[in-house]
Short mmCIF file of C-alpha atoms in Angstrom, two decimals:
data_model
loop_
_atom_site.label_atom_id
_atom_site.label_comp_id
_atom_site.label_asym_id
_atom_site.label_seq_id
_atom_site.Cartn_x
_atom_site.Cartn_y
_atom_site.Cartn_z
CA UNK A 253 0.00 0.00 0.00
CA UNK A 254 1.36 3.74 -1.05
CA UNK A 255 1.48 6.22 1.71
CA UNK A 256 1.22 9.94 1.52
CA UNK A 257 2.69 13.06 3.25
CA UNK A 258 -0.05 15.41 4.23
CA UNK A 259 -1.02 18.48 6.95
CA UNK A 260 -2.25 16.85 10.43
CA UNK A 261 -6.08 16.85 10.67
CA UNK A 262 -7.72 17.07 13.95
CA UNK A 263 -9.00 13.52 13.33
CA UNK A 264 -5.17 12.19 13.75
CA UNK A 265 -4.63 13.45 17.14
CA UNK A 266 -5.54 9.43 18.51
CA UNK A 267 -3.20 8.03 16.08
CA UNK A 268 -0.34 10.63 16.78
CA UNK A 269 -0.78 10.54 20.67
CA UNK A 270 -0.12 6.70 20.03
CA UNK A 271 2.89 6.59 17.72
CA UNK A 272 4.38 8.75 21.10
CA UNK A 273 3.50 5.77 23.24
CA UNK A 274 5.10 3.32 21.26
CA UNK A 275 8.26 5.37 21.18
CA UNK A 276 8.25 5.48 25.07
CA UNK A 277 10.62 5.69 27.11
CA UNK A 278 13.41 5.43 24.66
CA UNK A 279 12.72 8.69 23.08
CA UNK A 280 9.96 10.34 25.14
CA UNK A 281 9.87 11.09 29.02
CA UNK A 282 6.29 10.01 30.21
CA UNK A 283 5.48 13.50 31.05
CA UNK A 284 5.61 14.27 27.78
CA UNK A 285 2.51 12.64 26.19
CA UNK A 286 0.43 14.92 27.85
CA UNK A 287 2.34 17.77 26.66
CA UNK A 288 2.31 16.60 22.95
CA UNK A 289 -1.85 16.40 23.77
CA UNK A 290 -1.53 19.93 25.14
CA UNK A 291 0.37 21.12 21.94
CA UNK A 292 -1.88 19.57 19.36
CA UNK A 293 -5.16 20.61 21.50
CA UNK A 294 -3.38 24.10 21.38
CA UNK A 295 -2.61 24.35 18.00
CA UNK A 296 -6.34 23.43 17.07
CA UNK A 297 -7.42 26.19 18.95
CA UNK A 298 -5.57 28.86 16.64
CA UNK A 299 -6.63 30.62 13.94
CA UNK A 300 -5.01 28.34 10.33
CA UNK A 301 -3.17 31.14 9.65
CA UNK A 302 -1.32 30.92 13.16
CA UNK A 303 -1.04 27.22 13.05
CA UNK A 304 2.32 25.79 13.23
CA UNK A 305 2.99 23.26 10.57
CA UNK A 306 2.28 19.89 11.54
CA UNK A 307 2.12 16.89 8.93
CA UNK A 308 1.68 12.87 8.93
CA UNK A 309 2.93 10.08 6.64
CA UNK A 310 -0.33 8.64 6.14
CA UNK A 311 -0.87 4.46 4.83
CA UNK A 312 -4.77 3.55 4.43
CA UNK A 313 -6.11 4.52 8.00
CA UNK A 314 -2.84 4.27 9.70
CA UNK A 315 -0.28 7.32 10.90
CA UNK A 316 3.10 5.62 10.37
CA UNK A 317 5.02 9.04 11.01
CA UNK A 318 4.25 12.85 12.19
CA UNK A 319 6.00 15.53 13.09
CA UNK A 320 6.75 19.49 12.47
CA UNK A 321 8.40 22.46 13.22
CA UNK A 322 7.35 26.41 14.32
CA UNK A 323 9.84 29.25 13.54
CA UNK A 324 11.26 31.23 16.40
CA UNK A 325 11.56 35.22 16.22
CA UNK A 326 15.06 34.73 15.12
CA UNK A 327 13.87 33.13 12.20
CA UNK A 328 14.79 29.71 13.40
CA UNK A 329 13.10 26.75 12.62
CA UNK A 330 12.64 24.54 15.63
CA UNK A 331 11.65 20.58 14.34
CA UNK A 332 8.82 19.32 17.17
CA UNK A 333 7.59 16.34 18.01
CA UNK A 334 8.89 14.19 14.90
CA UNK A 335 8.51 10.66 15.51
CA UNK A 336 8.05 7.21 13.76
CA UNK A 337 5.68 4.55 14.67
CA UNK A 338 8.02 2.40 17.33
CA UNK A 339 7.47 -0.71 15.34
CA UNK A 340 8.34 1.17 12.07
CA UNK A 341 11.92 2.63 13.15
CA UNK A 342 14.66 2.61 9.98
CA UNK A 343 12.56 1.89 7.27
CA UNK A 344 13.00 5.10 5.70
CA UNK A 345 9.69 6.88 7.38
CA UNK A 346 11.56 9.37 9.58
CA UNK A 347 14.32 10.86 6.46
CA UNK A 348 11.18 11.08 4.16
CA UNK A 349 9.28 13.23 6.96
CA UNK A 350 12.27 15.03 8.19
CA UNK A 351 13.17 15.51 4.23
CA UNK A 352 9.56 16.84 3.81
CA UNK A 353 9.65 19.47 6.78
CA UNK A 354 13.04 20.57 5.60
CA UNK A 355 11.76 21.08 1.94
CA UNK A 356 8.31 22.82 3.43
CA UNK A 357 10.67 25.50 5.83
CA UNK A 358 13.27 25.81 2.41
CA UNK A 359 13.83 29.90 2.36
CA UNK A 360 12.01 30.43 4.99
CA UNK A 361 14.35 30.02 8.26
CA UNK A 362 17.96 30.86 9.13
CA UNK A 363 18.52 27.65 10.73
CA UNK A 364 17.20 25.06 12.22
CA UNK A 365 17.32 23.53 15.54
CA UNK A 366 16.22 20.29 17.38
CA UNK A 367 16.53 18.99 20.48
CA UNK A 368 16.56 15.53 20.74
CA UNK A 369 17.81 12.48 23.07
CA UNK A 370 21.08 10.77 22.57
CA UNK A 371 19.66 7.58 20.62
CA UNK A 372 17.96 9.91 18.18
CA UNK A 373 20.82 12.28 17.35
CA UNK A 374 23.15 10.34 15.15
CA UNK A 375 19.74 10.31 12.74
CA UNK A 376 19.85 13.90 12.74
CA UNK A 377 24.18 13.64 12.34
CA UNK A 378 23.77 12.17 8.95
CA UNK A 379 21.79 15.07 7.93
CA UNK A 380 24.22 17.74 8.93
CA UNK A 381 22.76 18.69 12.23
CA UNK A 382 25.99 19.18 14.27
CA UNK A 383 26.13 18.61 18.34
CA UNK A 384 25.59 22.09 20.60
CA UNK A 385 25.25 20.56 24.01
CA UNK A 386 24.05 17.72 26.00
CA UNK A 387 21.99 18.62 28.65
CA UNK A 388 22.34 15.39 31.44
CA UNK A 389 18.51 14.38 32.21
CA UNK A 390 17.41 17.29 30.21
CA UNK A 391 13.84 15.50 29.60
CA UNK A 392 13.85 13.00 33.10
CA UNK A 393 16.36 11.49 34.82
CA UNK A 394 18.23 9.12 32.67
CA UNK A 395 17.11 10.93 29.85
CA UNK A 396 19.54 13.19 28.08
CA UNK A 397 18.80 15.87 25.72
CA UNK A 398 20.97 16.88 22.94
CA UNK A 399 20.93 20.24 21.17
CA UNK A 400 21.61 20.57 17.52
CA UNK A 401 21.58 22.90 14.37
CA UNK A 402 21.88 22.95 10.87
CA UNK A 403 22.84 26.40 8.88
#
């Protein structure tokens, strides 16, 4: 079956909240579920014009990937809450979303930012983000978070 990249409805919030489950606690402190529901409740709340992007790899009924970004003041781009399906990890899902997001922000931004943990970084590596700082249980304890840019 084909997939396709496309803007998050309101109707994926279920399928989103759960591809953050599966990636738990590897990649996400359990706090942060609830904050990802906060965000996405937020987001629905503003007016489409005020929206930060947010998109989904889509197959048939199933979210295999999300994820998006919101640029800063600076003119930043900050990536948020990019994940893959837990079951789905390095199949390709997570450079064709990431490639997607970069493509969308393309002469818009500065830069671009993420912060990420330590198993997630050397994904980001191989794209050209390069290392700023690693913050020691910057998400919970035992769970690092890594800063990192790309010009």
């Amino acid at each position: 079956m084909s997939w396709v990249l496309r803007p998050y409805r309101d109707q994926d919030m279920v399928s989103c909240l759960l591809n953050l489950r599966s990636n738990q606690p590897e990649y996400f402190a359990d706090y942060e579920y609830e904050e990802f529901h906060d965000d996405l409740n937020h987001r629905q709340t503003l007016a489409e014009a005020k929206q930060w992007p947010y998109f989904v790899l889509n197959c048939g009924d199933q979210i295999l990937a999300n994820g998006g970004y919101f640029i800063r003041s600076d003119s930043f781009a900050v990536l948020i809450w990019g994940m893959v399906r837990g079951d789905l990890h390095r199949q390709g899902y997570g450079s064709v979303l990431l490639e997607y997001r970069l493509k969308h922000m393309a002469g818009k931004v500065a830069g671009i930012e993420i912060d990420t943990t330590p198993a997630s970084f050397p994904f980001y590596q191989k794209r050209g983000f390069q290392w700023e700082q690693t913050i020691n249980d910057g998400y919970a304890p035992g769970l690092d978070k890594v800063i990192a840019k790309k010009d």
